[in-house]
Amino acid sequence: VDLDLSALPSFPTSSHISDLMHIIFHWFHDYAFSKHGSRYQPLLEKLRGDIYAHPEYDWTLEMMAERINLSPRSLQKVYKNFANISCISEVIESRMIRAKMLLVRSDFDVGEISMQCGYRNVEHFCRQFKKHEGCSPSHYRKEHLVQP
C-alpha cells in the first residue's frame, strides 16, 4: 500500500517547540504569580493574549494604555510588574514568534512576512529579527525549513 504522506503536517522542529514552551511558560507564570488583588489583572491578561493573537496590529504604548485605561507611564509599570517584561518587548516577542512560524511554514517572501508581523518597513523587520535571533530571516528560513 502506497501512502501519500505529503498532506500530513510535518513534525515540529526544536525551534517550534521552544516557541511553544515560551508561551506556555508565560501562561504558567501568569497563573502562579498572579496578583489576585490587582484590578488590572484580567485586563492585562486579555491585552497579553491580544498581543500574541494579533502581532500584526500597530501596538503603541498609547493604544495599549488606552485599552487598560491607564497612562502610558502607569501601563509600563503595571505591565512590567505583571509580566516581568515590558509591553513593547512583549509585542516584539510575539512578532518574532509569528515571523519564525511563517518563515518555516509558508512560501511568503520576507516583505510579506514583515507586514503580517506588524512591521511596515522590511529593513526594520530584518534588523529586529537579526537582533532577536542572531541571523537574517532568509538565513533562519534556510536553517529551519521543514523538509517534506
Short mmCIF file of the C-alpha atoms (twelve columns), coordinates in Angstrom:
data_MODEL
# 
_entry.id   MODEL 
# 
loop_
_atom_site.group_PDB 
_atom_site.id 
_atom_site.type_symbol 
_atom_site.label_atom_id 
_atom_site.label_alt_id 
_atom_site.label_comp_id 
_atom_site.label_asym_id 
_atom_site.label_seq_id 
_atom_site.Cartn_x 
_atom_site.Cartn_y 
_atom_site.Cartn_z 
_atom_site.pdbx_PDB_model_num 
ATOM 1   C CA . VAL A 1   0.000  0.000  0.000  1 
ATOM 2   C CA . ASP A 2   1.426  3.364  -1.059 1 
ATOM 3   C CA . LEU A 3   0.673  6.173  1.358  1 
ATOM 4   C CA . ASP A 4   0.895  9.800  0.311  1 
ATOM 5   C CA . LEU A 5   2.429  11.488 3.355  1 
ATOM 6   C CA . SER A 6   2.770  14.887 1.690  1 
ATOM 7   C CA . ALA A 7   -0.625 16.003 3.023  1 
ATOM 8   C CA . LEU A 8   0.322  15.283 6.620  1 
ATOM 9   C CA . PRO A 9   1.661  18.148 8.701  1 
ATOM 10  C CA . SER A 10  5.373  17.991 9.348  1 
ATOM 11  C CA . PHE A 11  6.689  17.334 12.814 1 
ATOM 12  C CA . PRO A 12  7.572  20.413 14.816 1 
ATOM 13  C CA . THR A 13  11.210 21.344 14.983 1 
ATOM 14  C CA . SER A 14  13.050 22.136 18.202 1 
ATOM 15  C CA . SER A 15  12.600 25.819 17.343 1 
ATOM 16  C CA . HIS A 16  8.815  25.430 17.180 1 
ATOM 17  C CA . ILE A 17  8.799  23.511 20.441 1 
ATOM 18  C CA . SER A 18  10.931 26.218 22.037 1 
ATOM 19  C CA . ASP A 19  8.468  28.907 20.921 1 
ATOM 20  C CA . LEU A 20  5.535  26.937 22.300 1 
ATOM 21  C CA . MET A 21  7.362  26.335 25.569 1 
ATOM 22  C CA . HIS A 22  7.997  30.088 25.830 1 
ATOM 23  C CA . ILE A 23  4.271  30.809 25.505 1 
ATOM 24  C CA . ILE A 24  3.336  28.040 27.944 1 
ATOM 25  C CA . PHE A 25  5.887  29.368 30.423 1 
ATOM 26  C CA . HIS A 26  4.237  32.796 30.268 1 
ATOM 27  C CA . TRP A 27  0.820  31.251 30.916 1 
ATOM 28  C CA . PHE A 28  2.102  29.288 33.910 1 
ATOM 29  C CA . HIS A 29  3.921  32.350 35.197 1 
ATOM 30  C CA . ASP A 30  0.752  34.421 34.952 1 
ATOM 31  C CA . TYR A 31  -1.185 31.757 36.826 1 
ATOM 32  C CA . ALA A 32  1.406  31.092 39.529 1 
ATOM 33  C CA . PHE A 33  2.317  34.691 40.230 1 
ATOM 34  C CA . SER A 34  -0.964 36.408 39.594 1 
ATOM 35  C CA . LYS A 35  -1.685 39.355 41.798 1 
ATOM 36  C CA . HIS A 36  -5.165 38.332 42.877 1 
ATOM 37  C CA . GLY A 37  -5.808 41.766 44.354 1 
ATOM 38  C CA . SER A 38  -4.879 43.677 41.208 1 
ATOM 39  C CA . ARG A 39  -7.897 45.142 39.498 1 
ATOM 40  C CA . TYR A 40  -5.897 45.248 36.270 1 
ATOM 41  C CA . GLN A 41  -5.124 41.504 36.185 1 
ATOM 42  C CA . PRO A 42  -7.958 40.467 33.820 1 
ATOM 43  C CA . LEU A 43  -7.301 43.435 31.537 1 
ATOM 44  C CA . LEU A 44  -3.563 42.704 31.403 1 
ATOM 45  C CA . GLU A 45  -4.202 39.023 30.664 1 
ATOM 46  C CA . LYS A 46  -6.537 39.995 27.829 1 
ATOM 47  C CA . LEU A 47  -4.037 42.528 26.489 1 
ATOM 48  C CA . ARG A 48  -1.271 39.903 26.536 1 
ATOM 49  C CA . GLY A 49  -3.497 37.406 24.753 1 
ATOM 50  C CA . ASP A 50  -4.399 40.007 22.136 1 
ATOM 51  C CA . ILE A 51  -0.731 40.878 21.579 1 
ATOM 52  C CA . TYR A 52  0.100  37.237 20.824 1 
ATOM 53  C CA . ALA A 53  -3.067 36.686 18.790 1 
ATOM 54  C CA . HIS A 54  -2.527 39.809 16.680 1 
ATOM 55  C CA . PRO A 55  1.152  40.738 16.383 1 
ATOM 56  C CA . GLU A 56  0.291  42.419 13.085 1 
ATOM 57  C CA . TYR A 57  -1.533 45.251 14.886 1 
ATOM 58  C CA . ASP A 58  0.162  48.607 15.261 1 
ATOM 59  C CA . TRP A 59  0.728  48.181 19.010 1 
ATOM 60  C CA . THR A 60  1.724  51.508 20.504 1 
ATOM 61  C CA . LEU A 61  2.194  52.196 24.173 1 
ATOM 62  C CA . GLU A 62  -0.512 54.846 23.992 1 
ATOM 63  C CA . MET A 63  -3.038 52.473 22.367 1 
ATOM 64  C CA . MET A 64  -2.332 49.713 24.884 1 
ATOM 65  C CA . ALA A 65  -2.608 52.158 27.804 1 
ATOM 66  C CA . GLU A 66  -5.944 53.395 26.499 1 
ATOM 67  C CA . ARG A 67  -7.271 49.805 26.417 1 
ATOM 68  C CA . ILE A 68  -6.417 49.404 30.112 1 
ATOM 69  C CA . ASN A 69  -7.496 52.965 30.973 1 
ATOM 70  C CA . LEU A 70  -4.074 53.935 32.299 1 
ATOM 71  C CA . SER A 71  -1.483 56.488 31.338 1 
ATOM 72  C CA . PRO A 72  1.362  55.116 29.192 1 
ATOM 73  C CA . ARG A 73  3.781  55.507 32.119 1 
ATOM 74  C CA . SER A 74  1.444  53.675 34.506 1 
ATOM 75  C CA . LEU A 75  0.911  50.889 31.984 1 
ATOM 76  C CA . GLN A 76  4.655  50.383 31.663 1 
ATOM 77  C CA . LYS A 77  4.979  49.978 35.412 1 
ATOM 78  C CA . VAL A 78  1.894  47.776 35.888 1 
ATOM 79  C CA . TYR A 79  2.700  45.573 32.871 1 
ATOM 80  C CA . LYS A 80  6.326  45.068 33.921 1 
ATOM 81  C CA . ASN A 81  5.125  44.058 37.396 1 
ATOM 82  C CA . PHE A 82  2.545  41.701 35.841 1 
ATOM 83  C CA . ALA A 83  4.683  40.023 33.170 1 
ATOM 84  C CA . ASN A 84  8.310  40.714 34.128 1 
ATOM 85  C CA . ILE A 85  8.773  42.105 30.628 1 
ATOM 86  C CA . SER A 86  7.886  45.468 29.118 1 
ATOM 87  C CA . CYS A 87  4.769  45.584 26.981 1 
ATOM 88  C CA . ILE A 88  6.793  46.714 23.951 1 
ATOM 89  C CA . SER A 89  9.219  43.806 24.435 1 
ATOM 90  C CA . GLU A 90  6.168  41.523 24.588 1 
ATOM 91  C CA . VAL A 91  4.987  42.901 21.237 1 
ATOM 92  C CA . ILE A 92  8.413  42.261 19.696 1 
ATOM 93  C CA . GLU A 93  8.469  38.727 21.148 1 
ATOM 94  C CA . SER A 94  5.024  37.962 19.705 1 
ATOM 95  C CA . ARG A 95  6.111  39.278 16.306 1 
ATOM 96  C CA . MET A 96  9.279  37.197 16.293 1 
ATOM 97  C CA . ILE A 97  7.343  34.033 17.153 1 
ATOM 98  C CA . ARG A 98  4.907  34.729 14.306 1 
ATOM 99  C CA . ALA A 99  7.764  35.547 11.907 1 
ATOM 100 C CA . LYS A 100 9.645  32.328 12.680 1 
ATOM 101 C CA . MET A 101 6.495  30.288 12.163 1 
ATOM 102 C CA . LEU A 102 5.768  31.981 8.827  1 
ATOM 103 C CA . LEU A 103 9.369  31.642 7.655  1 
ATOM 104 C CA . VAL A 104 9.338  27.862 8.018  1 
ATOM 105 C CA . ARG A 105 5.672  27.137 7.298  1 
ATOM 106 C CA . SER A 106 4.899  29.422 4.344  1 
ATOM 107 C CA . ASP A 107 6.246  30.489 0.991  1 
ATOM 108 C CA . PHE A 108 5.681  34.194 1.713  1 
ATOM 109 C CA . ASP A 109 8.625  36.425 0.936  1 
ATOM 110 C CA . VAL A 110 10.309 38.334 3.753  1 
ATOM 111 C CA . GLY A 111 8.470  41.550 2.839  1 
ATOM 112 C CA . GLU A 112 5.067  39.891 3.169  1 
ATOM 113 C CA . ILE A 113 6.085  38.236 6.435  1 
ATOM 114 C CA . SER A 114 7.219  41.573 7.822  1 
ATOM 115 C CA . MET A 115 3.786  43.054 7.030  1 
ATOM 116 C CA . GLN A 116 1.972  40.089 8.598  1 
ATOM 117 C CA . CYS A 117 4.036  40.600 11.745 1 
ATOM 118 C CA . GLY A 118 3.192  44.277 12.110 1 
ATOM 119 C CA . TYR A 119 6.261  45.835 10.507 1 
ATOM 120 C CA . ARG A 120 5.648  48.484 7.867  1 
ATOM 121 C CA . ASN A 121 9.318  48.615 6.919  1 
ATOM 122 C CA . VAL A 122 11.039 45.408 5.808  1 
ATOM 123 C CA . GLU A 123 14.505 46.730 6.672  1 
ATOM 124 C CA . HIS A 124 13.411 47.449 10.246 1 
ATOM 125 C CA . PHE A 125 11.919 43.951 10.445 1 
ATOM 126 C CA . CYS A 126 15.178 42.397 9.210  1 
ATOM 127 C CA . ARG A 127 17.252 44.381 11.738 1 
ATOM 128 C CA . GLN A 128 14.884 43.465 14.570 1 
ATOM 129 C CA . PHE A 129 14.871 39.801 13.531 1 
ATOM 130 C CA . LYS A 130 18.664 39.642 13.342 1 
ATOM 131 C CA . LYS A 131 18.977 41.306 16.759 1 
ATOM 132 C CA . HIS A 132 16.481 38.855 18.262 1 
ATOM 133 C CA . GLU A 133 17.533 35.629 16.500 1 
ATOM 134 C CA . GLY A 134 21.167 36.290 15.600 1 
ATOM 135 C CA . CYS A 135 20.643 35.743 11.874 1 
ATOM 136 C CA . SER A 136 18.695 37.199 8.970  1 
ATOM 137 C CA . PRO A 137 15.156 35.977 8.213  1 
ATOM 138 C CA . SER A 138 16.387 34.354 4.986  1 
ATOM 139 C CA . HIS A 139 19.152 32.502 6.809  1 
ATOM 140 C CA . TYR A 140 16.704 31.401 9.514  1 
ATOM 141 C CA . ARG A 141 14.384 30.021 6.829  1 
ATOM 142 C CA . LYS A 142 17.200 28.053 5.181  1 
ATOM 143 C CA . GLU A 143 18.385 26.622 8.528  1 
ATOM 144 C CA . HIS A 144 14.957 25.729 9.907  1 
ATOM 145 C CA . LEU A 145 12.916 24.835 6.845  1 
ATOM 146 C CA . VAL A 146 10.975 21.651 7.444  1 
ATOM 147 C CA . GLN A 147 11.768 19.269 4.612  1 
ATOM 148 C CA . PRO A 148 8.938  17.003 3.363  1 
# 
